[in-house]
Tab-separated table of C-alpha atoms and ligand atoms in Angstrom:
chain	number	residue	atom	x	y	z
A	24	UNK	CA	23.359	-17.216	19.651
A	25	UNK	CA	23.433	-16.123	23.232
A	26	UNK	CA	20.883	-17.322	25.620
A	27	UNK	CA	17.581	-15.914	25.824
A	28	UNK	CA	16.184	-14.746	29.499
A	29	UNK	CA	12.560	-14.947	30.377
A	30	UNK	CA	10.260	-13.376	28.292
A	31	UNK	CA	12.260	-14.091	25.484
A	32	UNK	CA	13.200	-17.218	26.268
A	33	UNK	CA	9.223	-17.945	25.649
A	34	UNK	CA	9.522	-16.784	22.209
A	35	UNK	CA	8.848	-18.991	19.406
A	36	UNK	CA	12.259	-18.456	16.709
A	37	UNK	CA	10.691	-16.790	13.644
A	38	UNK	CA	9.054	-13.535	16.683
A	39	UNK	CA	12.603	-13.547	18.492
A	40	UNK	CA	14.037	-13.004	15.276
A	41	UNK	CA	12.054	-10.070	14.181
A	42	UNK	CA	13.192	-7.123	13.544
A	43	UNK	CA	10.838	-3.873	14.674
A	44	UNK	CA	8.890	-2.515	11.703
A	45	UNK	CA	10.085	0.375	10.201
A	46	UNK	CA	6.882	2.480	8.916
A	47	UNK	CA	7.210	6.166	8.061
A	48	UNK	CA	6.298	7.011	11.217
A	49	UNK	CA	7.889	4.753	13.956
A	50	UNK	CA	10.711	6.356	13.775
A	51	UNK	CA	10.389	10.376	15.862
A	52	UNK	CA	11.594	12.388	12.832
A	53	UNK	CA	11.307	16.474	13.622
A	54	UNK	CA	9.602	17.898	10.380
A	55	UNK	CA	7.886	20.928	9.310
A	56	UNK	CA	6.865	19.271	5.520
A	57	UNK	CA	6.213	15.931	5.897
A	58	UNK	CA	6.638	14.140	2.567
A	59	UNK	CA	7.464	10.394	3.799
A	60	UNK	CA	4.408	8.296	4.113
A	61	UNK	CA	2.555	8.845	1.062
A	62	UNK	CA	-0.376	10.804	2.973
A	63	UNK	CA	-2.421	13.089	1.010
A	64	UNK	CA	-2.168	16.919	1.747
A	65	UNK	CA	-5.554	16.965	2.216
A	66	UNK	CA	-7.675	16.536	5.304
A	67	UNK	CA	-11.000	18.129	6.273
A	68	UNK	CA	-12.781	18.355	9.532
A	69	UNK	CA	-15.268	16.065	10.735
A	70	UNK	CA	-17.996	16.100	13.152
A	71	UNK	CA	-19.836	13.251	14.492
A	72	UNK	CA	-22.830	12.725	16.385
A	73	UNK	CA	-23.086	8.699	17.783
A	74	UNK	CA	-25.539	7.574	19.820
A	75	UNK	CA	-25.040	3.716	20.556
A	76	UNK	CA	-21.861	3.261	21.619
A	77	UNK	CA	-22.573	1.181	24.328
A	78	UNK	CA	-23.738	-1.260	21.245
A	79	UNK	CA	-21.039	-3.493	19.732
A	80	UNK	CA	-20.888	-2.629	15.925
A	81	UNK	CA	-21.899	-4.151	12.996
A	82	UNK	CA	-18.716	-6.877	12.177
A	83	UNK	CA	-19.318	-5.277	8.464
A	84	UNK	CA	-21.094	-2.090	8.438
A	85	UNK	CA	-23.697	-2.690	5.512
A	86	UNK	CA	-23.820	1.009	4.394
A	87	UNK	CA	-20.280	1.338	4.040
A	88	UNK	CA	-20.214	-2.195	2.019
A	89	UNK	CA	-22.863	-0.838	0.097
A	90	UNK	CA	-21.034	2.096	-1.040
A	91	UNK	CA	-17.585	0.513	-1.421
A	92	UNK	CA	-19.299	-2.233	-3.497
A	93	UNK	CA	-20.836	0.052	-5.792
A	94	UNK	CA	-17.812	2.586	-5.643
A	95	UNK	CA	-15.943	-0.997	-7.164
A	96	UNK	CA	-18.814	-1.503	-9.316
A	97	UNK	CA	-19.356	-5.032	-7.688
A	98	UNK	CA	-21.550	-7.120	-5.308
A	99	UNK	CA	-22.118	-6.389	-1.709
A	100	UNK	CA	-20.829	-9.863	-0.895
A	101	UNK	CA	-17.602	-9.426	-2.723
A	102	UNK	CA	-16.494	-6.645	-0.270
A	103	UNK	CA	-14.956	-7.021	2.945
A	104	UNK	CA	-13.958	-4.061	5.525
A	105	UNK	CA	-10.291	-4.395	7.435
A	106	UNK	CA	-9.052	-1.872	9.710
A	107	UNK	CA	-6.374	-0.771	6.475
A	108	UNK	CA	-4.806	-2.882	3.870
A	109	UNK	CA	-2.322	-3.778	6.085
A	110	UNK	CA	-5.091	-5.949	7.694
A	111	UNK	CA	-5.828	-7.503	4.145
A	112	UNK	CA	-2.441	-8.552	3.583
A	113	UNK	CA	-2.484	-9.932	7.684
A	114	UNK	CA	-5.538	-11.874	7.190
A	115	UNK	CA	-4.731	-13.239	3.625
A	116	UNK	CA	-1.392	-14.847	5.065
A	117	UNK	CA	-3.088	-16.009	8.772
A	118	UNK	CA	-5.965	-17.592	6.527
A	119	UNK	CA	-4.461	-19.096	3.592
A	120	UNK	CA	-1.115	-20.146	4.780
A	121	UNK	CA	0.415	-22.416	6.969
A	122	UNK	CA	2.589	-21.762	9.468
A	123	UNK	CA	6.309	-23.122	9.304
A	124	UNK	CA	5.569	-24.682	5.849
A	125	UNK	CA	3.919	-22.387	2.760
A	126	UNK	CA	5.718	-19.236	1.282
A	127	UNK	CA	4.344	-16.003	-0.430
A	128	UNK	CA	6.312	-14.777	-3.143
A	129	UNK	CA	6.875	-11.111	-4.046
A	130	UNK	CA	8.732	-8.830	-6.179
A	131	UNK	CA	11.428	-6.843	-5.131
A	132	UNK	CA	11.491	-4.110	-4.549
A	133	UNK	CA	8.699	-3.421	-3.014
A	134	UNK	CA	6.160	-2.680	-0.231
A	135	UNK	CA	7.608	-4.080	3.236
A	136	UNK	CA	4.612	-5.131	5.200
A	137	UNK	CA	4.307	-8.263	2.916
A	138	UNK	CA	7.479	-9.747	4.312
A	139	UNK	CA	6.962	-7.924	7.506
A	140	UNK	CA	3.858	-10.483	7.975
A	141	UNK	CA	4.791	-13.331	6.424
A	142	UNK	CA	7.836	-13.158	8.909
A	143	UNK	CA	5.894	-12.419	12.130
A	144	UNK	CA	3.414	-16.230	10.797
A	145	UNK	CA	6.607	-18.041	10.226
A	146	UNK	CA	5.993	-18.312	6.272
A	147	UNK	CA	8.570	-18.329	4.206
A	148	UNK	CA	9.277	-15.635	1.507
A	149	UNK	CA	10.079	-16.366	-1.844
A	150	UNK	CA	11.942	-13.398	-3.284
A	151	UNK	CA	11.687	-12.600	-6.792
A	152	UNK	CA	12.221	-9.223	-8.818
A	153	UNK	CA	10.106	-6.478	-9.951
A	154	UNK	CA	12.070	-7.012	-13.153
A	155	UNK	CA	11.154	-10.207	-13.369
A	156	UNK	CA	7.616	-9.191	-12.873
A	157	UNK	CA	7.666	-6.435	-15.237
A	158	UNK	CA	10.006	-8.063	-18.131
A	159	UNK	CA	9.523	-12.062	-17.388
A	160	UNK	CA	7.200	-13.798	-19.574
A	161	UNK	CA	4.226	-15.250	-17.169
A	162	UNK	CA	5.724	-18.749	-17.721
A	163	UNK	CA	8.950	-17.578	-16.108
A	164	UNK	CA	7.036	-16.016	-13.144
A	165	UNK	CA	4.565	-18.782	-12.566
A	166	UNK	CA	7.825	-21.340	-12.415
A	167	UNK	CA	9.384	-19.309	-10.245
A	168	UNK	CA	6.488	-18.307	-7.856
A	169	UNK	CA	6.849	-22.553	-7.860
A	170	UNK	CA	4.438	-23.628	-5.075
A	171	UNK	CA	3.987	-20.491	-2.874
A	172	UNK	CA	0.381	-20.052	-1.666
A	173	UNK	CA	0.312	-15.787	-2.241
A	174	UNK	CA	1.977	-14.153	-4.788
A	175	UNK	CA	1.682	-10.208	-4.066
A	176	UNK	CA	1.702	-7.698	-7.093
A	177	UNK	CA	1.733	-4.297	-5.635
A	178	UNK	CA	0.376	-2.217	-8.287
A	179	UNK	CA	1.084	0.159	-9.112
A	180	UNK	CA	4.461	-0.933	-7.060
A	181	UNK	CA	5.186	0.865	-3.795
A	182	UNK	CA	8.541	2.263	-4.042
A	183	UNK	CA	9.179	2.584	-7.927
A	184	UNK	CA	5.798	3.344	-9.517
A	185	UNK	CA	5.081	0.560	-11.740
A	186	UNK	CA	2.413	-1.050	-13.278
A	187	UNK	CA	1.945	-4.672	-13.953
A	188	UNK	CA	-0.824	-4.758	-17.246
A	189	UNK	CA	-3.900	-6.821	-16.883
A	190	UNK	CA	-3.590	-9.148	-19.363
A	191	UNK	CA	-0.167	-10.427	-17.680
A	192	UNK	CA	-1.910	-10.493	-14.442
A	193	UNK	CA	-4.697	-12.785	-15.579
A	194	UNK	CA	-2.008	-14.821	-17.445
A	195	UNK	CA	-0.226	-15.512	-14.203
A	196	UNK	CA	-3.640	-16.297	-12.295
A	197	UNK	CA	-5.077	-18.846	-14.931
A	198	UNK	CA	-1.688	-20.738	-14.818
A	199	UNK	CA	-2.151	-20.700	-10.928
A	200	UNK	CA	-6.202	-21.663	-11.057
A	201	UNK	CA	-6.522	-23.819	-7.791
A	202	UNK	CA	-3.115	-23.637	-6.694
A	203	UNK	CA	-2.436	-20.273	-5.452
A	204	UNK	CA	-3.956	-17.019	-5.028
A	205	UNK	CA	-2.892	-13.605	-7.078
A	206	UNK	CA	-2.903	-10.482	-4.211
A	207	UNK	CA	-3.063	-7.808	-6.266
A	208	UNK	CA	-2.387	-4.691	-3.598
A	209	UNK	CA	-4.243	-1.460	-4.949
A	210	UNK	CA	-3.370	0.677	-2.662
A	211	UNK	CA	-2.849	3.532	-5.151
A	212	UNK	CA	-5.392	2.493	-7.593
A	213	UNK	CA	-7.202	5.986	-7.509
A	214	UNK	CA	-4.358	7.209	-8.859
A	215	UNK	CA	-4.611	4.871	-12.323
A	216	UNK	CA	-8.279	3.679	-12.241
A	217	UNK	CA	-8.231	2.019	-15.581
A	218	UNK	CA	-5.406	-0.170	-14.285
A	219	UNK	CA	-7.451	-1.891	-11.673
A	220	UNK	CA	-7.761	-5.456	-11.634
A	221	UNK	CA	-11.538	-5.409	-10.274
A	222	UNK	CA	-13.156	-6.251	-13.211
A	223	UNK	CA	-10.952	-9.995	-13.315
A	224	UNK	CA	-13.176	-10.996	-10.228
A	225	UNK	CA	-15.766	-12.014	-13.307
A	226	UNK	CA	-13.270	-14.735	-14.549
A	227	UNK	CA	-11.247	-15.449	-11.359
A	228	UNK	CA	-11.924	-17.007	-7.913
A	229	UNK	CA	-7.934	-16.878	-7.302
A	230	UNK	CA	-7.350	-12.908	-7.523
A	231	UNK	CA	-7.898	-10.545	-4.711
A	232	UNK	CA	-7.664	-6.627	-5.148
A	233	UNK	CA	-6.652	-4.720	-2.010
A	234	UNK	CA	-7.788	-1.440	-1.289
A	235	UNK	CA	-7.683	1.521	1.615
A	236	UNK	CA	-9.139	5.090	2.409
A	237	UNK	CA	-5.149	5.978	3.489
A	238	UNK	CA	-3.945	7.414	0.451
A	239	UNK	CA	-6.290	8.839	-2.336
A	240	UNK	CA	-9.214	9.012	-0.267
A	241	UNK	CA	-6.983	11.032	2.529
A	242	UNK	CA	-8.174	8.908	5.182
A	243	UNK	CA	-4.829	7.488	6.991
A	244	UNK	CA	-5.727	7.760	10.053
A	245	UNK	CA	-8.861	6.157	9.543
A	246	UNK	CA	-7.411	2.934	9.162
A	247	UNK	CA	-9.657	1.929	6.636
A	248	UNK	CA	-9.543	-0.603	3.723
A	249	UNK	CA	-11.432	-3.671	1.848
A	250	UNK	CA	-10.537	-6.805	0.481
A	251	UNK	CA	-12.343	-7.661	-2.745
A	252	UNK	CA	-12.768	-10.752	-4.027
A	253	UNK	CA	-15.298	-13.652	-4.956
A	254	UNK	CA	-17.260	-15.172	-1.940
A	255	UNK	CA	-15.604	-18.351	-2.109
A	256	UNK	CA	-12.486	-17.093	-1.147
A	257	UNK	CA	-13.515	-14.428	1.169
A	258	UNK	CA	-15.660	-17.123	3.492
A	259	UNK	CA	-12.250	-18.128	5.643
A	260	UNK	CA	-11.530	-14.803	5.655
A	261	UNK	CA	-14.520	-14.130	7.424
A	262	UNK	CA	-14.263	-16.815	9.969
A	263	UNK	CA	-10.662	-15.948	11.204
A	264	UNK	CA	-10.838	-11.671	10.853
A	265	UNK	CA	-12.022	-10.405	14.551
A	266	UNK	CA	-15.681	-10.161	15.512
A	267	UNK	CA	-15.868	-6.527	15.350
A	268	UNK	CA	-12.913	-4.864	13.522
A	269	UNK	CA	-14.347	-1.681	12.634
A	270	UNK	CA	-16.023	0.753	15.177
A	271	UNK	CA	-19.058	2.515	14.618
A	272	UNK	CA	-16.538	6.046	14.737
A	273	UNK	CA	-14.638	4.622	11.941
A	274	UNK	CA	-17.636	3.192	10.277
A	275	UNK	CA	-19.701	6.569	10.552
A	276	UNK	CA	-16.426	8.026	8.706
A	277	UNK	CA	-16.200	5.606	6.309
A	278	UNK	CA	-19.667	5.501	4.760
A	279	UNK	CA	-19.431	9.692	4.531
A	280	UNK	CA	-16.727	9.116	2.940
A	281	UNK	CA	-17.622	6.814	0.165
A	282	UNK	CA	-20.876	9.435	-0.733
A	283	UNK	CA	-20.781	10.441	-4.451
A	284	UNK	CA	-20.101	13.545	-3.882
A	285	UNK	CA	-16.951	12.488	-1.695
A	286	UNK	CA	-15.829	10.701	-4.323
A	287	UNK	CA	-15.741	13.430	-6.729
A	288	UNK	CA	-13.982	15.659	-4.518
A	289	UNK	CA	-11.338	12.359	-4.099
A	290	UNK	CA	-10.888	12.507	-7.985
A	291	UNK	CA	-10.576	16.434	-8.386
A	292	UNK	CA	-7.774	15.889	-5.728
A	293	UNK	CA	-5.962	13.260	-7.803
A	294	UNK	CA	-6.699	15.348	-10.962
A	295	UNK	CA	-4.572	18.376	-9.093
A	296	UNK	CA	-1.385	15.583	-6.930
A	297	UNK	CA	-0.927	14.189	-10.377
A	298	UNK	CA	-0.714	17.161	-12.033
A	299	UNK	CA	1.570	18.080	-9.145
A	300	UNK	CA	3.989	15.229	-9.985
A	301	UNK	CA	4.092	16.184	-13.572
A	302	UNK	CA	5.444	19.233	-12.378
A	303	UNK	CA	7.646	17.540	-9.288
A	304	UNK	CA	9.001	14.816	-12.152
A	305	UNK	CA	10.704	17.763	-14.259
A	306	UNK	CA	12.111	19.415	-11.856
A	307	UNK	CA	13.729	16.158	-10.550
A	308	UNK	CA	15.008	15.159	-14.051
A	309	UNK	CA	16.266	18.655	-14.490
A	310	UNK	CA	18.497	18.858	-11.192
A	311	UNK	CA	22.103	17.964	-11.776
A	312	UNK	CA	22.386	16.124	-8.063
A	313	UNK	CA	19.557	13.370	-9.168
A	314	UNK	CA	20.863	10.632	-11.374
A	315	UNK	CA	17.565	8.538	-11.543
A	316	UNK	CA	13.960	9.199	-11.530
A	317	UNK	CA	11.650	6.621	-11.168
A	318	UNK	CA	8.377	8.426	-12.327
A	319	UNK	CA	5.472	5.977	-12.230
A	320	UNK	CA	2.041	5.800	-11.060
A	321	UNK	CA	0.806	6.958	-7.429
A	322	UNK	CA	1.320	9.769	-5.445
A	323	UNK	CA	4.509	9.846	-4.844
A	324	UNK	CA	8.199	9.667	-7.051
A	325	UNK	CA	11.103	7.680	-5.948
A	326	UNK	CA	14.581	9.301	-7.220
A	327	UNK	CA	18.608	7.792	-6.651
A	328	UNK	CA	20.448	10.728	-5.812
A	329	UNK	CA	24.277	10.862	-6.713
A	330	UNK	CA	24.767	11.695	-3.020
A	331	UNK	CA	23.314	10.436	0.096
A	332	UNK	CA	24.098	13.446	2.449
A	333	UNK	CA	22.000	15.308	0.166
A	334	UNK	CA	19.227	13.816	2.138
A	335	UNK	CA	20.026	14.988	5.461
A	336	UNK	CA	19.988	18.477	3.801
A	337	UNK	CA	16.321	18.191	3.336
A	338	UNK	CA	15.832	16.308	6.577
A	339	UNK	CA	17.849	19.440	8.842
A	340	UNK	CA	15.458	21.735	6.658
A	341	UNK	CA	12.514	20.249	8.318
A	342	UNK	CA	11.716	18.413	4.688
A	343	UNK	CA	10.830	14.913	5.933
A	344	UNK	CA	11.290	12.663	2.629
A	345	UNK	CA	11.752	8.750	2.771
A	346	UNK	CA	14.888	7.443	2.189
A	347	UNK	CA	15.245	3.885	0.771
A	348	UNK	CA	17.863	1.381	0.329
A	349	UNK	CA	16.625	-0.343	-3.662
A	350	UNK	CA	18.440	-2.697	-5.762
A	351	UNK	CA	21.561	-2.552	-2.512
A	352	UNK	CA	22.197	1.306	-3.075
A	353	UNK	CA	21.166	3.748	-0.137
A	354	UNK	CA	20.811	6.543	-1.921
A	355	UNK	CA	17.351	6.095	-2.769
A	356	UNK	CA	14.325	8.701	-1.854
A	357	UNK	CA	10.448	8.619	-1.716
A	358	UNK	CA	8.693	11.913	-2.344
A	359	UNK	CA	5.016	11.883	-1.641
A	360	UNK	CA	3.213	14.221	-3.796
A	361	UNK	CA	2.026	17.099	-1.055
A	362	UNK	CA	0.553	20.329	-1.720
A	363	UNK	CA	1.839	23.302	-3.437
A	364	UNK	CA	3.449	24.929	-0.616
A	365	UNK	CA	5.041	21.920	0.373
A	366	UNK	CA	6.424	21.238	-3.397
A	367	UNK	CA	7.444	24.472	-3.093
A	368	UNK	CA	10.242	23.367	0.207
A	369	UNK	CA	11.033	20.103	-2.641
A	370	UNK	CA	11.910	23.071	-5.042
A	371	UNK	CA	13.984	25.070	-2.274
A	372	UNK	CA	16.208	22.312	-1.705
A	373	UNK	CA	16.446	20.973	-5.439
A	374	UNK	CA	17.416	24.745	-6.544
A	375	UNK	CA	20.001	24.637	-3.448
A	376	UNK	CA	21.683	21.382	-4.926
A	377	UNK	CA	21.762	22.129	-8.377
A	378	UNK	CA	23.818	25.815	-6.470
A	379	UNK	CA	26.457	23.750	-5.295
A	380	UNK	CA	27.607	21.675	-8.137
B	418	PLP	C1	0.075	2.464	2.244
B	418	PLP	C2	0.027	1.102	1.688
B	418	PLP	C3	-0.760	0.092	2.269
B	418	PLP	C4	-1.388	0.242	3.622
B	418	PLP	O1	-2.569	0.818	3.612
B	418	PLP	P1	-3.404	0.953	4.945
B	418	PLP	O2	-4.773	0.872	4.417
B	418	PLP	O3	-3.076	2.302	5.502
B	418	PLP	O4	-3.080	-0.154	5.872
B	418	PLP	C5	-0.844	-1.134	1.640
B	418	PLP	N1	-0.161	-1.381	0.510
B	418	PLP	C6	0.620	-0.450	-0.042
B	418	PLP	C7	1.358	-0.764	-1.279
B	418	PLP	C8	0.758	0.815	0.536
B	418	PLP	O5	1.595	1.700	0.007
């Protein structure tokens, strides 16, 4: 390793090492359809009148608790506000794991910022497999999870779309009763309600359920999500998050939001993306230049093309898709489920592939 000049010489290893985060949108990608980040197609206006701004905000804005809570169907007290999930996942690792000594484990493939943060605290990751997950008994994953502090379930899993059931994720959170603590991330949750884990916060003070505005809810740039879980377990949490994470803008936002009649328009608009993917799934499994189709739950469909260049055809199109590299093969691609018109450029370039065989 070459020397390291000042300020990098200050750095401690496991930060020097880092490499930058790759999100959908670090990188300056020229688009006109932007299908990459599993967004939702659908945004609205907002106006907002605030007052007190020269006040500091409530650290937890009770109204928006109030509605989340009941939104979850559970207590006010089980709820906590982050600025996104990717704040859960930061303040589950910062609180419950020691730096330089504990692990997480996680199955792979699957959504980055778990490793991302578990790198940036010096914690170790214990890599296991989405197949394991998905075909292991929960002996096998419980030994192998061995004596990591988090174990992350992304469900439904961000890249591939699939679901862990219930039953297997109690079974792996009763074998780990006072020894570790299931992270069950629902970011896509809206997507599946009846597959939400919420309703195992009755049995177990080892599970929490992540959640965020960003994706059903439309809300990205928001930065909005909540941790849920049983008090015990969310009273570090509370001591180490920051004194005021959410602003009274994003607050205001929030709680509008999270009225019932918000939430019905949230659920007509999964009714119609999932439809949408129905429709996006067959035309993927009936084009000659995709071998695979991973169709699962969310709002989006990951696909192994038989060749990678077909990618930059969409890309020089102005079709902005996420490639992926899964199971050590790069020709791998996320479609978010967008609106009709935007399908529509998916369509376009699927028709133009199947052309050239
Ligand atoms: C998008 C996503 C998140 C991040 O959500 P934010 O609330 O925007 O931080 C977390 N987990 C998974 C699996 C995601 O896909």
């Amino acid at each position: 390793m070459t020397k390291q000049t000042f300020p990098n010489s200050l750095l401690p290893k496991n930060i020097n090492a880092l490499a930058a985060y790759s999100s959908a949108k670090s990188q300056k990608l020229t688009g006109s359809t932007w299908l990459n980040a599993n967004e939702s197609p659908y945004s609205k206006t907002i106006e907002l009148s605030l007052s007190d701004l020269n006040r500091y905000p409530d650290p937890q804005p009770e109204s928006v608790i109030q509605a989340y809570a009941q939104y979850a169907q559970l207590d006010k007290d089980q709820v906590v506000m982050t600025r996104g999930a990717d704040e859960g996942i930061e303040l589950l690792v910062r609180t419950y794991c020691k730096s330089g000594e504990d692990s997480i484990a996680l199955f792979l493939p699957t959504y980055g910022m778990y490793k991302v943060t578990a790198d940036s605290h010096n914690v170790t990751i214990n890599a296991l497999t989405q197949d394991l997950l998905l075909q292991g008994s929960s002996e096998q994953i419980v030994t192998a999870v061995g004596n990591s502090k988090l174990v992350f379930i992304c469900n439904p899993n961000n890249p591939t779309g699939s679901t862990t059931e219930l039953s297997k994720i109690s079974a792996i959170a009763k074998a780990l009763e006072n020894k570790a603590i299931v992270v069950v991330d629902e970011a896509y949750i809206e997507f599946c309600p009846e597959q939400t884990a919420s309703s195992l916060l009755q049995d177990f003070d080892n599970i929490v359920v992540l959640r965020t505005l960003s994706k059903a809810f439309a809300l990205a740039g928001l930065r909005t999500g909540f941790m849920l879980a049983n008090t015990k377990l969310l009273a570090p949490i509370r001591k180490v998050i920051a004194p005021y994470p959410v602003s009274r803008v994003v607050a205001k936002i929030a709680e509008q939001a999270l009225q019932a009649d918000a939430i019905t328009q949230m659920r007509r608009q999964v009714t119609i993306l999932n439809r949408a993917k129905t429709t996006l799934v067959q035309w993927l499994k009936e084009c000659s230049a995709v071998d695979k189709v991973l169709d699962g739950q969310g709002n989006f469909v990951t696909v192994q093309l038989s060749n990678k260049a077909d990618i930059d055809k969409a890309m020089q199109s102005g079709l902005i898709m996420r490639p992926f590299t899964l199971y050590e093969q790069d020709n791998w691609l996320r479609i978010s489920i967008g609106n009709e018109q935007e399908l529509e450029q998916v369509k376009n370039w699927l028709d133009a592939l199947n052309a050239q065989q």
